[in-house]
């Protein structure tokens, strides 16, 4: 299992300015986290946070090594069932790889998109990758990095891709 | 609002008060767009207690040892000394340890120079109040001076100064040892004590008869003139006549003391900004603690005009304190004493819009009479403050927007001319590298920030593998409108997860509208092209005008938020001052 997936500790912190059909979410917001696998992690419901809910809940998420995105979905419970407020598709590269230590605690925020692809509020999370024992030992010996060369190549810009709800979501609407 | 905010983003979107704005998203009050991380901290505000001891003082008396006293001065930028206080006289000692302590407010954004003078008080004055002593009648033993930030950054918070003759003294050329003065600095505990309170109200009444309340609280301190200064506010809770707000945090230093009166006002939120006062309570922190212990509520009252006066109408509504706890958080100064550093970096705009450096009207003109240009002044004024927080004082220094000899335009070149390292020695090293670079590159364009921000972020990333006790401050000095605004935003959003803050100084007379966008104080949270949002505000922009009107300097505006940004980063990652 260790060689085929990595374990993430994702703390779902809060949401900002959440709306459904342009009206502020009144209550009962919750968050699900999903990867390529069928497993879904879900937070508790924030019964009274309204459009600025606060969960501060840690979820342990297993992510396949080949996965390139983690999908975070904010939903709210209504009298007619669960309703999707917004979705954020988070690149794994935002918190894995790069130049920071593997076990670095990342604080990340993302714009949510509703089912039409329109901007809809912000989700705030923190992510920490669990490092296997042997890896943390070897990373310890890697200390002593020098100051890097001045680098004019700051990398290309990734084109933003709006999230279109297809497949599994289509049936909900 | 003020220096303190509730745990949740304050000033929620308009609810309850009026329904007019419910369907109008563009009408949100600015308060509604708050950073959740920002609300976790409050601006550092520290009082420091200085204490003194000395060793190996000169023996001035024939029949007995010296009777020393210390006088402490603060030195202004103009060099004028202002007396802060005097110690008591220690009798018959060459190694005194004074009991008297002096309190001074630590101001991060200022170089606070302290001057200490030690006198031997003559025997005939031993029963005289030290305030009445005339210094010309005493024997001068020696003088020492130091900067407050030098003291607070030492692990033992002590600075040992060699006592010397005054500059104007006739004995200034002699290399005689006059002894040593040790100055110890301790942060007052009240500066670090925070109260956490949860307020609840019952049976609120709203004068807006046709809508339910959207109540929130504002806590203000009352200053001597009777003016109320808001220090804290809660979020708005929609449609609740018995609201329980999320915790609010108050630093005792902000309110003066636990016994100082506070005004707690309950308002009905109105998107017009004119909130309806539901009622208020006047209590000190000590009173609120008693309310919490007893579990009792306090009735709100409403000032009602009666003729030319006001009469307090007691309401049925009540305020309860569901939680009251005191805690001592690690302060900015704790982190400094624990070995954390602020590492200064600088990036200078070399685009052609600055004008030919050889011409007097150029922003880069080097005046050989010694007068500094705007770039030089910005480097010196920011660097002279930040240098004290960096132990090795080796600063990465870059330029952008220029064409080096035999090369294409570079948007991040080392100011020292090296191709493999960017560091220079001290502030003077930056200044020399800057003037040298002006002679060796051609101003070009366009103006890009992305590369230098990404380079600074790379250095910050790598530092995390070593100890995680470095926090980086990048100063960008520019004259113009940035060309790569979206790429800059992308770089800033990525950098917001790293131990890095960015200060942008605008020189010259250009329109800096886009800079205001990058400074999240005045705009929305930055969003990258992929939809990632900055997790905290790391940018501060200030235009550097030649005429500094008012008392608040450019540097103060630029540096004021830095300790808070530092603390926000450290506390959210649970990094402790002592490793």
PDB file of C-alpha atoms in Angstrom, chain B residues 5-204:
ATOM      1  CA  UNK B   5     -10.710  41.042  15.288  1.00  0.00           C
ATOM      2  CA  UNK B   6     -12.864  38.054  15.981  1.00  0.00           C
ATOM      3  CA  UNK B   7     -11.852  34.561  15.096  1.00  0.00           C
ATOM      4  CA  UNK B   8     -14.197  34.495  12.144  1.00  0.00           C
ATOM      5  CA  UNK B   9     -14.043  36.938   9.285  1.00  0.00           C
ATOM      6  CA  UNK B  10     -15.557  40.051  10.770  1.00  0.00           C
ATOM      7  CA  UNK B  11     -18.431  42.070   9.422  1.00  0.00           C
ATOM      8  CA  UNK B  12     -20.264  39.390   7.522  1.00  0.00           C
ATOM      9  CA  UNK B  13     -22.119  40.138   4.406  1.00  0.00           C
ATOM     10  CA  UNK B  14     -25.280  42.133   4.913  1.00  0.00           C
ATOM     11  CA  UNK B  15     -27.957  40.101   6.614  1.00  0.00           C
ATOM     12  CA  UNK B  16     -31.173  40.999   8.312  1.00  0.00           C
ATOM     13  CA  UNK B  17     -30.753  44.727   8.690  1.00  0.00           C
ATOM     14  CA  UNK B  18     -32.249  45.547   5.350  1.00  0.00           C
ATOM     15  CA  UNK B  19     -33.174  43.162   2.601  1.00  0.00           C
ATOM     16  CA  UNK B  20     -32.334  45.574  -0.184  1.00  0.00           C
ATOM     17  CA  UNK B  21     -28.819  44.283  -0.723  1.00  0.00           C
ATOM     18  CA  UNK B  22     -29.575  40.593  -0.505  1.00  0.00           C
ATOM     19  CA  UNK B  23     -29.530  40.147  -4.250  1.00  0.00           C
ATOM     20  CA  UNK B  24     -26.846  42.713  -4.910  1.00  0.00           C
ATOM     21  CA  UNK B  25     -23.394  41.157  -4.488  1.00  0.00           C
ATOM     22  CA  UNK B  26     -21.575  44.331  -5.474  1.00  0.00           C
ATOM     23  CA  UNK B  27     -22.923  46.104  -2.420  1.00  0.00           C
ATOM     24  CA  UNK B  28     -20.944  44.136   0.153  1.00  0.00           C
ATOM     25  CA  UNK B  29     -19.288  46.249   2.806  1.00  0.00           C
ATOM     26  CA  UNK B  30     -15.511  45.961   2.750  1.00  0.00           C
ATOM     27  CA  UNK B  31     -15.587  44.382   6.179  1.00  0.00           C
ATOM     28  CA  UNK B  32     -17.288  41.363   4.700  1.00  0.00           C
ATOM     29  CA  UNK B  33     -14.201  40.405   2.757  1.00  0.00           C
ATOM     30  CA  UNK B  34     -11.911  39.440   5.581  1.00  0.00           C
ATOM     31  CA  UNK B  35      -9.089  36.949   5.680  1.00  0.00           C
ATOM     32  CA  UNK B  36      -9.700  34.082   8.053  1.00  0.00           C
ATOM     33  CA  UNK B  37      -6.011  33.805   8.798  1.00  0.00           C
ATOM     34  CA  UNK B  38      -5.696  37.499   9.381  1.00  0.00           C
ATOM     35  CA  UNK B  39      -8.320  37.303  12.071  1.00  0.00           C
ATOM     36  CA  UNK B  40      -6.243  34.849  14.054  1.00  0.00           C
ATOM     37  CA  UNK B  41      -3.756  37.390  15.277  1.00  0.00           C
ATOM     38  CA  UNK B  42      -3.598  40.906  16.462  1.00  0.00           C
ATOM     39  CA  UNK B  43      -0.948  43.504  15.844  1.00  0.00           C
ATOM     40  CA  UNK B  44       2.010  43.126  18.201  1.00  0.00           C
ATOM     41  CA  UNK B  45       2.220  45.919  20.735  1.00  0.00           C
ATOM     42  CA  UNK B  46       5.005  45.531  23.223  1.00  0.00           C
ATOM     43  CA  UNK B  47       6.221  47.373  26.274  1.00  0.00           C
ATOM     44  CA  UNK B  48       9.788  46.580  27.266  1.00  0.00           C
ATOM     45  CA  UNK B  49      11.263  46.901  30.729  1.00  0.00           C
ATOM     46  CA  UNK B  50      14.929  47.916  30.810  1.00  0.00           C
ATOM     47  CA  UNK B  51      17.191  47.101  33.761  1.00  0.00           C
ATOM     48  CA  UNK B  52      20.862  47.892  34.230  1.00  0.00           C
ATOM     49  CA  UNK B  53      24.074  46.710  35.813  1.00  0.00           C
ATOM     50  CA  UNK B  54      27.678  47.742  35.362  1.00  0.00           C
ATOM     51  CA  UNK B  55      31.168  46.431  36.028  1.00  0.00           C
ATOM     52  CA  UNK B  56      34.675  47.846  36.427  1.00  0.00           C
ATOM     53  CA  UNK B  57      33.586  51.443  36.825  1.00  0.00           C
ATOM     54  CA  UNK B  58      36.298  53.971  37.453  1.00  0.00           C
ATOM     55  CA  UNK B  59      37.116  54.648  41.080  1.00  0.00           C
ATOM     56  CA  UNK B  60      36.584  58.394  41.453  1.00  0.00           C
ATOM     57  CA  UNK B  61      36.428  58.824  45.203  1.00  0.00           C
ATOM     58  CA  UNK B  62      39.509  59.085  47.384  1.00  0.00           C
ATOM     59  CA  UNK B  63      38.024  57.744  50.581  1.00  0.00           C
ATOM     60  CA  UNK B  64      35.372  55.423  49.116  1.00  0.00           C
ATOM     61  CA  UNK B  65      34.244  53.800  45.900  1.00  0.00           C
ATOM     62  CA  UNK B  66      31.967  55.467  43.384  1.00  0.00           C
ATOM     63  CA  UNK B  67      28.255  55.996  43.950  1.00  0.00           C
ATOM     64  CA  UNK B  68      26.926  55.414  40.415  1.00  0.00           C
ATOM     65  CA  UNK B  69      23.649  56.343  38.755  1.00  0.00           C
ATOM     66  CA  UNK B  70      22.460  55.750  35.161  1.00  0.00           C
ATOM     67  CA  UNK B  71      20.514  58.273  33.099  1.00  0.00           C
ATOM     68  CA  UNK B  72      18.709  56.877  30.045  1.00  0.00           C
ATOM     69  CA  UNK B  73      17.967  58.938  26.940  1.00  0.00           C
ATOM     70  CA  UNK B  74      16.197  58.237  23.674  1.00  0.00           C
ATOM     71  CA  UNK B  75      17.896  59.758  20.675  1.00  0.00           C
ATOM     72  CA  UNK B  76      15.692  61.165  17.918  1.00  0.00           C
ATOM     73  CA  UNK B  77      16.544  61.142  14.235  1.00  0.00           C
ATOM     74  CA  UNK B  78      17.733  64.717  14.638  1.00  0.00           C
ATOM     75  CA  UNK B  79      20.200  63.592  17.291  1.00  0.00           C
ATOM     76  CA  UNK B  80      18.367  65.299  20.148  1.00  0.00           C
ATOM     77  CA  UNK B  81      18.436  63.409  23.434  1.00  0.00           C
ATOM     78  CA  UNK B  82      15.289  63.110  25.494  1.00  0.00           C
ATOM     79  CA  UNK B  83      15.616  61.838  29.036  1.00  0.00           C
ATOM     80  CA  UNK B  84      13.678  58.653  29.642  1.00  0.00           C
ATOM     81  CA  UNK B  85      14.523  58.268  33.309  1.00  0.00           C
ATOM     82  CA  UNK B  86      17.168  57.932  35.996  1.00  0.00           C
ATOM     83  CA  UNK B  87      18.102  55.087  38.266  1.00  0.00           C
ATOM     84  CA  UNK B  88      18.646  55.307  41.986  1.00  0.00           C
ATOM     85  CA  UNK B  89      22.158  55.909  43.338  1.00  0.00           C
ATOM     86  CA  UNK B  90      23.984  52.738  44.363  1.00  0.00           C
ATOM     87  CA  UNK B  91      26.315  53.570  47.223  1.00  0.00           C
ATOM     88  CA  UNK B  92      29.946  52.578  47.330  1.00  0.00           C
ATOM     89  CA  UNK B  93      30.150  50.204  44.396  1.00  0.00           C
ATOM     90  CA  UNK B  94      32.161  49.756  41.201  1.00  0.00           C
ATOM     91  CA  UNK B  95      29.949  46.875  40.070  1.00  0.00           C
ATOM     92  CA  UNK B  96      26.432  48.147  40.723  1.00  0.00           C
ATOM     93  CA  UNK B  97      23.180  46.400  39.975  1.00  0.00           C
ATOM     94  CA  UNK B  98      20.428  48.982  39.840  1.00  0.00           C
ATOM     95  CA  UNK B  99      16.908  48.262  41.056  1.00  0.00           C
ATOM     96  CA  UNK B 100      15.181  50.935  39.021  1.00  0.00           C
ATOM     97  CA  UNK B 101      13.625  49.780  35.736  1.00  0.00           C
ATOM     98  CA  UNK B 102      12.387  51.875  32.845  1.00  0.00           C
ATOM     99  CA  UNK B 103       9.588  51.029  30.445  1.00  0.00           C
ATOM    100  CA  UNK B 104       9.777  51.867  26.760  1.00  0.00           C
ATOM    101  CA  UNK B 105       7.412  51.046  23.919  1.00  0.00           C
ATOM    102  CA  UNK B 106       9.007  48.804  21.311  1.00  0.00           C
ATOM    103  CA  UNK B 107       8.375  50.144  17.811  1.00  0.00           C
ATOM    104  CA  UNK B 108       9.434  47.692  15.140  1.00  0.00           C
ATOM    105  CA  UNK B 109       9.411  50.176  12.277  1.00  0.00           C
ATOM    106  CA  UNK B 110      11.823  52.634  13.919  1.00  0.00           C
ATOM    107  CA  UNK B 111      15.502  52.438  14.800  1.00  0.00           C
ATOM    108  CA  UNK B 112      15.232  53.264  18.497  1.00  0.00           C
ATOM    109  CA  UNK B 113      18.605  54.494  19.688  1.00  0.00           C
ATOM    110  CA  UNK B 114      19.183  54.574  23.439  1.00  0.00           C
ATOM    111  CA  UNK B 115      21.961  56.514  25.151  1.00  0.00           C
ATOM    112  CA  UNK B 116      23.103  55.660  28.683  1.00  0.00           C
ATOM    113  CA  UNK B 117      25.233  57.945  30.832  1.00  0.00           C
ATOM    114  CA  UNK B 118      26.737  56.858  34.118  1.00  0.00           C
ATOM    115  CA  UNK B 119      27.572  59.414  36.807  1.00  0.00           C
ATOM    116  CA  UNK B 120      29.272  59.226  40.173  1.00  0.00           C
ATOM    117  CA  UNK B 121      26.977  61.121  42.518  1.00  0.00           C
ATOM    118  CA  UNK B 122      28.826  63.213  45.067  1.00  0.00           C
ATOM    119  CA  UNK B 123      28.428  62.257  48.702  1.00  0.00           C
ATOM    120  CA  UNK B 124      26.761  65.526  49.654  1.00  0.00           C
ATOM    121  CA  UNK B 125      23.825  64.740  47.332  1.00  0.00           C
ATOM    122  CA  UNK B 126      23.071  61.259  48.621  1.00  0.00           C
ATOM    123  CA  UNK B 127      19.857  62.319  50.310  1.00  0.00           C
ATOM    124  CA  UNK B 128      18.629  64.395  47.390  1.00  0.00           C
ATOM    125  CA  UNK B 129      15.924  63.085  45.055  1.00  0.00           C
ATOM    126  CA  UNK B 130      17.709  61.912  41.888  1.00  0.00           C
ATOM    127  CA  UNK B 131      15.363  64.031  39.811  1.00  0.00           C
ATOM    128  CA  UNK B 132      16.731  67.135  41.510  1.00  0.00           C
ATOM    129  CA  UNK B 133      20.382  66.348  40.844  1.00  0.00           C
ATOM    130  CA  UNK B 134      22.310  68.706  38.604  1.00  0.00           C
ATOM    131  CA  UNK B 135      24.501  66.693  36.304  1.00  0.00           C
ATOM    132  CA  UNK B 136      27.243  69.292  36.089  1.00  0.00           C
ATOM    133  CA  UNK B 137      27.802  68.823  39.807  1.00  0.00           C
ATOM    134  CA  UNK B 138      28.457  65.093  39.414  1.00  0.00           C
ATOM    135  CA  UNK B 139      31.411  63.155  38.066  1.00  0.00           C
ATOM    136  CA  UNK B 140      30.836  61.764  34.587  1.00  0.00           C
ATOM    137  CA  UNK B 141      31.897  58.114  34.455  1.00  0.00           C
ATOM    138  CA  UNK B 142      31.096  57.085  30.897  1.00  0.00           C
ATOM    139  CA  UNK B 143      28.577  56.802  28.116  1.00  0.00           C
ATOM    140  CA  UNK B 144      27.236  53.913  26.068  1.00  0.00           C
ATOM    141  CA  UNK B 145      24.634  53.680  23.341  1.00  0.00           C
ATOM    142  CA  UNK B 146      22.770  50.933  21.534  1.00  0.00           C
ATOM    143  CA  UNK B 147      19.701  50.231  19.438  1.00  0.00           C
ATOM    144  CA  UNK B 148      16.672  48.644  21.096  1.00  0.00           C
ATOM    145  CA  UNK B 149      16.324  46.057  18.338  1.00  0.00           C
ATOM    146  CA  UNK B 150      19.906  44.968  19.041  1.00  0.00           C
ATOM    147  CA  UNK B 151      18.889  44.105  22.596  1.00  0.00           C
ATOM    148  CA  UNK B 152      15.646  42.283  21.857  1.00  0.00           C
ATOM    149  CA  UNK B 153      17.221  40.045  19.216  1.00  0.00           C
ATOM    150  CA  UNK B 154      19.783  38.577  21.629  1.00  0.00           C
ATOM    151  CA  UNK B 155      18.910  35.230  23.164  1.00  0.00           C
ATOM    152  CA  UNK B 156      19.581  36.467  26.688  1.00  0.00           C
ATOM    153  CA  UNK B 157      18.032  39.859  25.861  1.00  0.00           C
ATOM    154  CA  UNK B 158      21.104  41.617  27.230  1.00  0.00           C
ATOM    155  CA  UNK B 159      23.503  44.004  25.596  1.00  0.00           C
ATOM    156  CA  UNK B 160      26.940  44.772  27.036  1.00  0.00           C
ATOM    157  CA  UNK B 161      28.170  48.250  26.183  1.00  0.00           C
ATOM    158  CA  UNK B 162      31.658  49.638  26.591  1.00  0.00           C
ATOM    159  CA  UNK B 163      31.514  52.918  28.439  1.00  0.00           C
ATOM    160  CA  UNK B 164      33.398  55.672  26.665  1.00  0.00           C
ATOM    161  CA  UNK B 165      34.009  59.350  27.074  1.00  0.00           C
ATOM    162  CA  UNK B 166      31.541  61.690  25.493  1.00  0.00           C
ATOM    163  CA  UNK B 167      32.519  62.741  21.993  1.00  0.00           C
ATOM    164  CA  UNK B 168      33.188  66.296  23.111  1.00  0.00           C
ATOM    165  CA  UNK B 169      35.295  65.229  26.057  1.00  0.00           C
ATOM    166  CA  UNK B 170      38.914  66.321  26.022  1.00  0.00           C
ATOM    167  CA  UNK B 171      39.988  62.805  26.895  1.00  0.00           C
ATOM    168  CA  UNK B 172      38.373  61.237  23.848  1.00  0.00           C
ATOM    169  CA  UNK B 173      41.668  60.178  22.308  1.00  0.00           C
ATOM    170  CA  UNK B 174      42.750  58.097  25.253  1.00  0.00           C
ATOM    171  CA  UNK B 175      41.988  54.393  24.987  1.00  0.00           C
ATOM    172  CA  UNK B 176      41.129  54.109  28.636  1.00  0.00           C
ATOM    173  CA  UNK B 177      38.704  51.455  29.794  1.00  0.00           C
ATOM    174  CA  UNK B 178      35.810  53.130  31.571  1.00  0.00           C
ATOM    175  CA  UNK B 179      33.973  49.945  32.426  1.00  0.00           C
ATOM    176  CA  UNK B 180      30.961  48.144  30.984  1.00  0.00           C
ATOM    177  CA  UNK B 181      27.241  48.686  31.220  1.00  0.00           C
ATOM    178  CA  UNK B 182      24.845  45.773  30.757  1.00  0.00           C
ATOM    179  CA  UNK B 183      21.313  46.587  29.626  1.00  0.00           C
ATOM    180  CA  UNK B 184      18.718  43.853  30.009  1.00  0.00           C
ATOM    181  CA  UNK B 185      15.337  44.014  28.250  1.00  0.00           C
ATOM    182  CA  UNK B 186      12.288  42.069  29.328  1.00  0.00           C
ATOM    183  CA  UNK B 187       8.929  42.254  27.641  1.00  0.00           C
ATOM    184  CA  UNK B 188       6.141  43.206  30.041  1.00  0.00           C
ATOM    185  CA  UNK B 189       3.863  40.243  30.660  1.00  0.00           C
ATOM    186  CA  UNK B 190       0.795  42.354  29.969  1.00  0.00           C
ATOM    187  CA  UNK B 191       1.995  42.829  26.403  1.00  0.00           C
ATOM    188  CA  UNK B 192       1.694  39.096  25.869  1.00  0.00           C
ATOM    189  CA  UNK B 193      -1.484  38.382  27.817  1.00  0.00           C
ATOM    190  CA  UNK B 194      -4.589  37.849  25.749  1.00  0.00           C
ATOM    191  CA  UNK B 195      -8.130  37.390  26.954  1.00  0.00           C
ATOM    192  CA  UNK B 196     -10.455  35.125  25.005  1.00  0.00           C
ATOM    193  CA  UNK B 197     -14.139  35.827  25.514  1.00  0.00           C
ATOM    194  CA  UNK B 198     -17.365  34.378  24.171  1.00  0.00           C
ATOM    195  CA  UNK B 199     -20.309  36.738  24.393  1.00  0.00           C
ATOM    196  CA  UNK B 200     -23.973  35.826  24.269  1.00  0.00           C
ATOM    197  CA  UNK B 201     -27.069  38.008  24.339  1.00  0.00           C
ATOM    198  CA  UNK B 202     -30.651  37.194  25.195  1.00  0.00           C
ATOM    199  CA  UNK B 203     -33.955  38.819  24.265  1.00  0.00           C
ATOM    200  CA  UNK B 204     -32.518  41.354  21.865  1.00  0.00           C
TER     201      UNK B 204
END
